[in-house]
XYZ file of C-alpha atoms in Angstrom:
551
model
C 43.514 161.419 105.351
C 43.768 165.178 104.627
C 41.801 164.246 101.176
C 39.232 163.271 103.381
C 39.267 165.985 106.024
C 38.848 167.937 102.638
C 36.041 166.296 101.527
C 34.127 166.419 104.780
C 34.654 170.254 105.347
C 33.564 170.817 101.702
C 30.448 168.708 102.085
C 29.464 170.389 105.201
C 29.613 173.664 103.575
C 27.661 172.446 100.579
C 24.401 171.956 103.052
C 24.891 174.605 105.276
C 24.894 176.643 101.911
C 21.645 174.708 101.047
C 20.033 175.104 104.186
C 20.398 178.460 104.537
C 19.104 178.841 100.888
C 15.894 176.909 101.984
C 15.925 178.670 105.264
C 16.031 182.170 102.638
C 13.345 181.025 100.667
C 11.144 180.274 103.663
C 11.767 183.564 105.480
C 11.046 185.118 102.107
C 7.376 183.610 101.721
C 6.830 184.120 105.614
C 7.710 187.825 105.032
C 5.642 188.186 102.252
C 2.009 186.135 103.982
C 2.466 188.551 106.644
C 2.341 191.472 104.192
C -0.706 189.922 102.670
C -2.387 189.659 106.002
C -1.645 192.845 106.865
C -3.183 194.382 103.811
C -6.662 192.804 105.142
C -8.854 196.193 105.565
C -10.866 195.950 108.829
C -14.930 195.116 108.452
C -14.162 193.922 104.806
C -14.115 191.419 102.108
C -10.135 190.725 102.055
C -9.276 190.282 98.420
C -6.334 189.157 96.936
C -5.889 189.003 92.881
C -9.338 187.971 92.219
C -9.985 185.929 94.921
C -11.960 186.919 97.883
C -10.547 185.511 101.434
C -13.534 183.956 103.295
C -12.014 184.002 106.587
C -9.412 186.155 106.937
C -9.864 186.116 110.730
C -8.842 181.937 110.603
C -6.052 182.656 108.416
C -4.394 185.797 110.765
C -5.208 183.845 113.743
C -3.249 180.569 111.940
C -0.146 182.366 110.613
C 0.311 184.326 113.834
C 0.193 181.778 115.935
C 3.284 180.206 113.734
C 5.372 182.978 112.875
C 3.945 183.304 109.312
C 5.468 179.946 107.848
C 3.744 178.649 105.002
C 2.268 175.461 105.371
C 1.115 174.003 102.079
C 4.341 175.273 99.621
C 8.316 175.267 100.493
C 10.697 176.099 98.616
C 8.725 176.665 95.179
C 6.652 173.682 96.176
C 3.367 172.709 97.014
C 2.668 170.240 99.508
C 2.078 166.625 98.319
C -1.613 166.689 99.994
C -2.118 169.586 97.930
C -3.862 167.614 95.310
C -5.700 165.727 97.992
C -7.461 169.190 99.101
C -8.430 169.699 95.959
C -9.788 166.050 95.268
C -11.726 167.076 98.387
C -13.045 170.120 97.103
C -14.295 168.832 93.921
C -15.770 166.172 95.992
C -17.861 168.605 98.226
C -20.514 168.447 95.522
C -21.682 165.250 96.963
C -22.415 167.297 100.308
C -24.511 169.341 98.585
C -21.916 172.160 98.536
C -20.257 174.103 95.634
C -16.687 173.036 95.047
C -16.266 177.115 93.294
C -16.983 178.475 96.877
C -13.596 177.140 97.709
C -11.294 178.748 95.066
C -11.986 175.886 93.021
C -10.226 177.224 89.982
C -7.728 179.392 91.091
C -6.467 176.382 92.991
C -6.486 174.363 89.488
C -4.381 177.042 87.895
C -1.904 176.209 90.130
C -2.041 172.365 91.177
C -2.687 169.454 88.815
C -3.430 165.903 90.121
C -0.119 164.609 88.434
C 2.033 165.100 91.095
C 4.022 167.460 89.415
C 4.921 169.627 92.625
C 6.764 172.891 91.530
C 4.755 175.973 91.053
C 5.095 177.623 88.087
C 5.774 180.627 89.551
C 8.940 181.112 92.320
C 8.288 184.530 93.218
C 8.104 184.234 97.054
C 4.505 186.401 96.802
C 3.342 184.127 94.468
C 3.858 181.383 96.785
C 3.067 183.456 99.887
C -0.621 183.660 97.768
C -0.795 180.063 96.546
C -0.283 179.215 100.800
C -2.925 181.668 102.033
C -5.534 180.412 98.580
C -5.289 176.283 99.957
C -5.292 177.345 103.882
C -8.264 179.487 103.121
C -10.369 176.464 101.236
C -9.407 174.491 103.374
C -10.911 176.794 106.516
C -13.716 177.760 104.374
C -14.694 173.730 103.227
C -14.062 172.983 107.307
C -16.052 175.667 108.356
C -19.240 174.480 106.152
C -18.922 170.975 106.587
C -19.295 171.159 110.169
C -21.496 174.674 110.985
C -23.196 174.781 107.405
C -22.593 177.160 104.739
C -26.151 179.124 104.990
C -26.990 181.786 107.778
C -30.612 180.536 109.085
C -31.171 183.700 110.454
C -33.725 185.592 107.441
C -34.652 182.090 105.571
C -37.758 182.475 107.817
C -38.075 178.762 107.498
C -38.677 178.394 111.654
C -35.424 176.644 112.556
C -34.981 177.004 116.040
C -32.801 173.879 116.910
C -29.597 174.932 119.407
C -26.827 175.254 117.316
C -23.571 173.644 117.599
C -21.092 174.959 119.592
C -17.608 175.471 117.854
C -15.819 173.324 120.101
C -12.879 172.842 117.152
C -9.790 174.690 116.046
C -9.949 174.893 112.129
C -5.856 175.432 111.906
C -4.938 172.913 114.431
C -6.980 170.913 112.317
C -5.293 171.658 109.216
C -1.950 171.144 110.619
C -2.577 167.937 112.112
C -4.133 166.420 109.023
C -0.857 167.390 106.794
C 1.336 166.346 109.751
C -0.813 162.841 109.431
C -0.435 162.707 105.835
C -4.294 162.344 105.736
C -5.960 165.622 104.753
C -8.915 163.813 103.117
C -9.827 162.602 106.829
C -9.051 165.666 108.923
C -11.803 167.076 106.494
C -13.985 163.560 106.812
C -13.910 164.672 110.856
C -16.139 167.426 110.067
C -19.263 165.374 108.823
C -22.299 164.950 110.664
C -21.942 162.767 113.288
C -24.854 161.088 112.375
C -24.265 158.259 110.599
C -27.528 159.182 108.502
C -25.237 161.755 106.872
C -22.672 159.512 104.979
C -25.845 157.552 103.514
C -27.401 160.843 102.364
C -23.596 161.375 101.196
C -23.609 158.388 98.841
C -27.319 159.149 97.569
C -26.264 162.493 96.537
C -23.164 160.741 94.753
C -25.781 157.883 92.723
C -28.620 160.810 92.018
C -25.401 163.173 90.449
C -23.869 160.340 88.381
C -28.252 159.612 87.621
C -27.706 163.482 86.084
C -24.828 163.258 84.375
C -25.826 160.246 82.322
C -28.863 161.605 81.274
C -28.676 161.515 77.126
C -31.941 163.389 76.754
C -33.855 166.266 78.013
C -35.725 165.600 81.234
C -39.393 165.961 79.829
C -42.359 166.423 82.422
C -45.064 164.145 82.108
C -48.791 164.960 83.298
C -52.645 165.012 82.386
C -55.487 164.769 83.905
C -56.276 162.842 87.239
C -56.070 159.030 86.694
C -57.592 156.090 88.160
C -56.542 152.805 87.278
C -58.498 151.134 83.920
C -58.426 153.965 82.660
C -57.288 155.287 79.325
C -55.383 158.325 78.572
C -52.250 159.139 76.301
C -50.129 160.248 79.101
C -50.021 156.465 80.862
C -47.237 155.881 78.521
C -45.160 158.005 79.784
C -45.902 157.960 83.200
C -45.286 153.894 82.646
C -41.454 155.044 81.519
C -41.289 157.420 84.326
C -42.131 154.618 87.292
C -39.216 151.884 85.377
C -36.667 154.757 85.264
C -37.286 155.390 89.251
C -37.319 151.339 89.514
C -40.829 151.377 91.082
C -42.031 149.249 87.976
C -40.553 146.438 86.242
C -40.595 146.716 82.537
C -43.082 144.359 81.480
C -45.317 143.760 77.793
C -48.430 145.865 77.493
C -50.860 145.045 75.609
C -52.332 148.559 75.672
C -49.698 151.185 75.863
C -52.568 153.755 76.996
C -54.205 151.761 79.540
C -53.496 152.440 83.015
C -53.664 148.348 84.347
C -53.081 146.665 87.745
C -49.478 146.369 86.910
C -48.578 149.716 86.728
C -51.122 150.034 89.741
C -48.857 148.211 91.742
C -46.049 150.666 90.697
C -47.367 154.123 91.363
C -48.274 152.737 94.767
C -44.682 152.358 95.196
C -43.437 155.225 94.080
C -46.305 157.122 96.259
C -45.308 155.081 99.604
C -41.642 155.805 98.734
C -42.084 159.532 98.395
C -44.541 160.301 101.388
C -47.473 160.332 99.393
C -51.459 158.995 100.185
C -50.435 155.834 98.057
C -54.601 155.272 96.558
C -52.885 154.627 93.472
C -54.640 157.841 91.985
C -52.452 159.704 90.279
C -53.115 163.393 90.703
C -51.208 166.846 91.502
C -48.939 165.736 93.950
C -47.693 162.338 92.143
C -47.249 164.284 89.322
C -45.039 167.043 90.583
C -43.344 164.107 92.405
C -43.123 162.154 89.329
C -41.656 165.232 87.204
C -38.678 165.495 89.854
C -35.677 164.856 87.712
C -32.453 163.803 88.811
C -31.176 167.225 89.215
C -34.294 168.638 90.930
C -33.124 165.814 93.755
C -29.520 166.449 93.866
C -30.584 169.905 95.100
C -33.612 168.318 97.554
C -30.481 166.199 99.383
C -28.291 169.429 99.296
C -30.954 171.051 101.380
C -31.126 167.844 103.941
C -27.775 167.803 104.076
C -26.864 171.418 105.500
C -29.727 170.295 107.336
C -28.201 167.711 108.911
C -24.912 169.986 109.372
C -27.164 172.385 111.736
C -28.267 170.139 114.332
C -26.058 170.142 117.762
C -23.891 167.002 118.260
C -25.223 166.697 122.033
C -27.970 164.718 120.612
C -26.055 161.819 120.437
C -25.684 161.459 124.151
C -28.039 158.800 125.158
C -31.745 158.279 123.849
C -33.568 160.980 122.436
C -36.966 161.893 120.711
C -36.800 162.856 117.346
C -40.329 164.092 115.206
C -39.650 164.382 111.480
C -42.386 166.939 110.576
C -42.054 166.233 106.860
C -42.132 162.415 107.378
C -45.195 162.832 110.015
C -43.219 160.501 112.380
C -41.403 159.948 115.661
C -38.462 158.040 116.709
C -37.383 157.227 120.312
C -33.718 156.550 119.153
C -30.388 155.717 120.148
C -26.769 154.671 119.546
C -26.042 157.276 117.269
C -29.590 157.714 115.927
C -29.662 154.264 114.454
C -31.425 151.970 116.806
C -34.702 152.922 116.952
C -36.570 152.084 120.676
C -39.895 152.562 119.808
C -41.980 154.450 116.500
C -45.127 155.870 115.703
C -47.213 157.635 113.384
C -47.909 161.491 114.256
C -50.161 164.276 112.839
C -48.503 167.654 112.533
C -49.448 171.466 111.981
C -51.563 172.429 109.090
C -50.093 174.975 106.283
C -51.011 178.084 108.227
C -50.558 176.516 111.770
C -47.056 175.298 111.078
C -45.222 173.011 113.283
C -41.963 175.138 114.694
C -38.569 173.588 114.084
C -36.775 173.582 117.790
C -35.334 171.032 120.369
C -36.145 170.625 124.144
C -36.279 168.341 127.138
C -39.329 166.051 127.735
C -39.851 166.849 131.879
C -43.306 165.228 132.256
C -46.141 163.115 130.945
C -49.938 164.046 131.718
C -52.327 160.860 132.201
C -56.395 161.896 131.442
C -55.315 165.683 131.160
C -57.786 168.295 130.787
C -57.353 171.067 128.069
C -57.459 174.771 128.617
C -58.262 175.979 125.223
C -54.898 178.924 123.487
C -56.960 182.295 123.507
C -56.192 182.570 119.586
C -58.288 178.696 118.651
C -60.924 180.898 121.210
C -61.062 183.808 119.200
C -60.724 182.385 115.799
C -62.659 179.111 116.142
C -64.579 178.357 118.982
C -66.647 182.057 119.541
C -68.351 181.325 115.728
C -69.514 178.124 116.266
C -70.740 178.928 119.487
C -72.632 181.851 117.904
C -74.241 179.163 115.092
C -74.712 176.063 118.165
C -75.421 176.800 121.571
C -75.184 173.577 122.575
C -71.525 173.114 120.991
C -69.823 174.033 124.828
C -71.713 171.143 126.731
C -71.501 168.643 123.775
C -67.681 168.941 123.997
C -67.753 169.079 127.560
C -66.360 172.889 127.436
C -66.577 175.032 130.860
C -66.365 178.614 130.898
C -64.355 179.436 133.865
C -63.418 183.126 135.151
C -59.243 183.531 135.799
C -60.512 183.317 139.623
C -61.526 179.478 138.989
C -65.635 180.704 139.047
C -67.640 178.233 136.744
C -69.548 180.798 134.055
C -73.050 179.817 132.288
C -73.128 180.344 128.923
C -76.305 181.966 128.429
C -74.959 184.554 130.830
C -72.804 185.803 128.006
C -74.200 187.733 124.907
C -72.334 186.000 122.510
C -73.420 188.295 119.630
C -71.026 190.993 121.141
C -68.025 188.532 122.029
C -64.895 189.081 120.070
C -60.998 189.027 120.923
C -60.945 192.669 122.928
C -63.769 191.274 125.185
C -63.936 187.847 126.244
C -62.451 188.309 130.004
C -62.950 183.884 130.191
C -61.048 180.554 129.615
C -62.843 177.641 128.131
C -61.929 174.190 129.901
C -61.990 171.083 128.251
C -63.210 168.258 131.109
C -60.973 164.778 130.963
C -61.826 161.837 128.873
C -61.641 160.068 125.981
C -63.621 163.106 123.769
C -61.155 165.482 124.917
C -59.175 167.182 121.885
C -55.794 166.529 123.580
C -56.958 162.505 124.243
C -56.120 160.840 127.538
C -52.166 161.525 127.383
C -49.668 164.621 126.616
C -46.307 164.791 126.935
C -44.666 167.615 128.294
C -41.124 169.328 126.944
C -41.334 173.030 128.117
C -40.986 176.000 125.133
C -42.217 178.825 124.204
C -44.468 177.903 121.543
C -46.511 175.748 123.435
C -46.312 172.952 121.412
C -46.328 169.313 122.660
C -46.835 165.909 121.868
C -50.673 164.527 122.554
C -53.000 161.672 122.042
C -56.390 162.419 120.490
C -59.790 161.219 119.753
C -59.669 161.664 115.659
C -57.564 158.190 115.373
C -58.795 157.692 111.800
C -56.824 160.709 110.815
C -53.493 158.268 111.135
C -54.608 156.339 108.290
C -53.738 158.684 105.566
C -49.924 159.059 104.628
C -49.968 163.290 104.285
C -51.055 164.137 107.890
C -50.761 167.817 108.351
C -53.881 168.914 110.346
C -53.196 170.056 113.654
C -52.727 173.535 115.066
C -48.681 173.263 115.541
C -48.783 170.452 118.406
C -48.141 167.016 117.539
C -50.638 163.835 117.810
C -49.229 160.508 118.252
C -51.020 157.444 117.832
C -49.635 155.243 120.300
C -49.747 157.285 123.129
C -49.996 154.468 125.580
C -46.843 152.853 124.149
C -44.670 156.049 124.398
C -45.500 156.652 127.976
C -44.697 152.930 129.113
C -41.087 153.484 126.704
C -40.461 156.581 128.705
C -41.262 155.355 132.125
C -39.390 151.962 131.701
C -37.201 153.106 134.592
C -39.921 153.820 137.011
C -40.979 150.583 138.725
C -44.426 152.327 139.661
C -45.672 152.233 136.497
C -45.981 150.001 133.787
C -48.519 149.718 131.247
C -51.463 148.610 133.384
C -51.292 151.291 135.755
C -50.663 153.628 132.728
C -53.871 152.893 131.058
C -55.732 153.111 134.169
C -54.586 156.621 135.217
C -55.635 157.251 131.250
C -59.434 156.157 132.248
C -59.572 157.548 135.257
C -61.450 161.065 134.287
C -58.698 163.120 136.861
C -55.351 164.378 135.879
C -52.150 162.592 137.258
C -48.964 164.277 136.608
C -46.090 162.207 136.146
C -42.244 163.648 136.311
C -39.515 161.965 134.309
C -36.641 160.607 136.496
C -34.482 161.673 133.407
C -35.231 164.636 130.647
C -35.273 163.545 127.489
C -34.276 165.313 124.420
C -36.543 166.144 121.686
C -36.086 167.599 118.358
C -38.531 168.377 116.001
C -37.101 168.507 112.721
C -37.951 169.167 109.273
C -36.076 166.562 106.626
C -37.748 166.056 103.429
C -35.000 163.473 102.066
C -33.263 161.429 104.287
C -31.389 157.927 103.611
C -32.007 154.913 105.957
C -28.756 152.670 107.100
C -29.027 150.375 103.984
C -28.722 153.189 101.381
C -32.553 153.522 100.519
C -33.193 156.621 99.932
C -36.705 158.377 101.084
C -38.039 161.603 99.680
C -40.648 163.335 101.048
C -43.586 166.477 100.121
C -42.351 169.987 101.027
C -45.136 170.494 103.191
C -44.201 173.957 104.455
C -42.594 174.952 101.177
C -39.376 175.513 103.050
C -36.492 173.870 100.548
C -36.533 176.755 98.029
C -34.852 179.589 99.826
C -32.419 177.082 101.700
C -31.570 175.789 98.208
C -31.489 179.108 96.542
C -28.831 180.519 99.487
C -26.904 177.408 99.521
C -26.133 176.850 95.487
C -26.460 180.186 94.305
């Protein structure tokens, strides 16, 4: 009995003694990340070794909140989901991001994927580093998965969407994922909620591996413009080019240099596919699009991607509107953006009359509405052809009007001296099915007094690259969005709808419900099945969002 009184009290010691060894070593690292932190200077880059801290303000906020205990080593340690951060960091290449932004290799240098846990290196600051280095990837990989990594404000690229709120807590985050034994997930969390994004997500995956099996050097194919049965050296190529991409099947050709109805069939395809007027002609544009290697769209879906990670997640709440300017289309969508209500063709801003990147609430529809003409398409547009065609105001069914409502005659005005410092009018565009905005517009209140319209040029829709407006949007089945929109109002339906569009007189119709628009700008997207859908940089906006985002 008093062997094994002996043996209890001398076991009892043994972990006390162990404890307070671990206990020791803990305190030690705690004292030492709180040293760290405290060396932070103010309105700096903190900087530790060679590694610069992206968000020292997380990390002070983190460890105070805790007492400074580490989180990710113990007791010359590293956690066992160490190695599962830095899968994930590797792995945010396939978001479009760069894995080095989150102390890629300094991380290596001290984790390997074998599950060999000890760091090399005991010294309490060593591990007090090694904590601070995998919370701060961690905060910084969080951070740009779910806010973006690139500061819109400067690319001058007309984004104007509301941006998220930060409605999450980074650390609590962290700590819950580790406590969960599922760090990969906690990070997953931070996606897009748009289930577009983990398509886009496996595209970017498929075009990367596409890259990195590439034996030879991408070479650029191109020529002169081609019709088909016609002959040229460069069809053999471009033949090569359309099988790589899977728009053409390979198939035996009897003349390598003849451009035949085959291959017809397959630039068609791969014009369709990438937004293109698919004539089958291949010119500048399926050129560039056909000399587009695999690494030139790895950084196209990086730029869609941190697109994606900008919008707000309040979209998602019920149906909403959304215009891809790049795709020259609109979606009435819902349940997560993947059921689509209703779709039509649209016709955006030209070049220099850009279509502006924002959301807002649809209020109101206008049936038959009449169109007071934007003092800058006066100045710039309508006073020269007036000067050339006097009869181009009552041909269009134009009014000069004073801003007291007073109907002006035309001849009345010497038009010869007209110019923007001196032209005291508004012009008036009567209802009716001539009138430039059609017989419908739909209403969502902003600044840049841009909406979405019917008009009278309806052979415009035919053609696949439809950039020809002033900024406002033209939809082609105006008739059909209105009767989508008011499906809750029992007053109208599509009769009365089309009537009040005839009718010559304005009627103003209020939405029981706002709905939420966004225009966008996405010049790769992938669809729900995986397909993926590349599109013409119409506004040549991808470069400097590329060049801040990989660089």
């Amino acid at each position: 009995m008093k062997k094994l009184i002996w043996l209890g009290c001398f076991m009892s010691l043994f972990y006390c003694t162990a404890a307070a060894q671990v206990m020791s070593s803990t305190t030690e690292v705690s004292l030492e990340i709180r040293n760290i932190l405290e060396s932070f200077a103010p309105d700096k880059t903190a900087q530790v070794g060679e590694q610069h801290f992206h968000h020292p303000d997380l990390l002070i906020a983190f460890y105070s909140n805790r007492q400074f205990e580490p989180v990710w080593v113990n007791d010359g340690k590293w956690h066992d989901l160490a190695s599962d951060l830095l899968v994930q960091i590797e792995e945010s290449k396939y978001d479009g991001l760069l894995p080095a932004s989150y102390h890629l290799s300094a991380i290596k240098e001290v984790i390997s994927l074998d599950k060999q846990q000890s760091i090399d290196n005991g010294h309490p600051v060593h591990q007090a580093y090694v904590d601070l280095l995998l919370a701060d990837a961690y905060f910084g990989l969080a951070n740009d998965l779910y806010l973006g990594k690139v500061v819109q404000k400067g690319l001058q690229n007309s984004w104007e969407i509301t941006p998220k709120r930060v409605k999450v807590d980074f650390g609590e985050a962290m700590k819950r994922g580790l406590e969960s034994g599922d760090i990969s997930k906690s990070l997953e969390d931070f996606w897009p909620r748009y289930k577009v994004y983990r398509s886009m997500r496996k595209s970017m995956k498929e075009f990367y591996e596409m890259d990195e099996s590439l034996e030879e050097k991408w070479e650029k194919v191109g020529g002169k413009t081609l019709k088909v049965n016609e002959e040229n050296k460069s069809v053999p190529a471009i033949r090569e080019r359309l099988i790589y991409w899977n728009d053409l099947l390979s198939y035996t050709v009897p003349n390598e240099e003849l451009y035949d109805s085959t291959m017809l069939a397959g630039v068609m395809h791969f014009q369709k596919r990438n937004g293109l007027d698919a004539d089958g002609v291949i010119g500048k544009d399926t050129y560039t699009a056909l000399n587009a290697s695999p690494a030139d769209m790895v950084k196209k879906i990086a730029v869609n991607m941190e697109r994606m990670r900008w919008l707000p997640d309040t979209l998602l709440e019920g149906r909403f509107v959304m215009v891809n300017i790049a795709n020259f289309q609109l979606d009435y969508l819902e349940n997560n953006g993947l059921d689509t209500v209703f779709t039509s063709r649209v016709i955006v801003g030209k070049e220099y009359h850009t279509t502006p990147v924002f959301n807002g609430e649809m209020a109101y529809i206008v049936l038959s509405p009449t169109w007071t003409v934007p003092s800058s398409i006066i100045k710039r547009e309508m006073i020269p052809k007036i000067r050339k065609d006097a009869n181009y105001l009552n041909r269009n069914r134009l009014k000069i009007l004073t801003y007291s409502g007073k109907e002006v005659s035309p001849s009345s005005i010497d038009w010869s001296k007209a110019s923007s410092g001196n032209f005291p009018y508004m012009i008036r565009q009567s209802p009716g099915p001539s009138n430039s905005l059609g017989q419908a517009k739909f209403i969502f209140p902003n600044k840049h007094n841009v909406y979405i319209h019917d008009t009278p040029s309806k052979s415009l829709f035919s053609k696949d690259l439809r950039a020809f407006s002033h900024g406002c949007i033209r939809i082609q089945q105006p008739a059909e969005f209105a009767e989508i929109l008011l499906e809750d109002d029992s007053k109208w339906d599509m009769q009365r709808i089309r009537e009040a569009m005839d009718k010559g007189k304005e009627t103003t119709v209020m939405l029981k419900e706002k709905v939420p628009v966004v225009l966008i700008y996405l010049t790769f997207w992938a669809d729900p099945s995986g397909k993926a859908h590349f599109r013409k940089d119409i506004y040549e906006r991808d470069d400097a969002i590329a060049k801040a985002l990989l660089n």
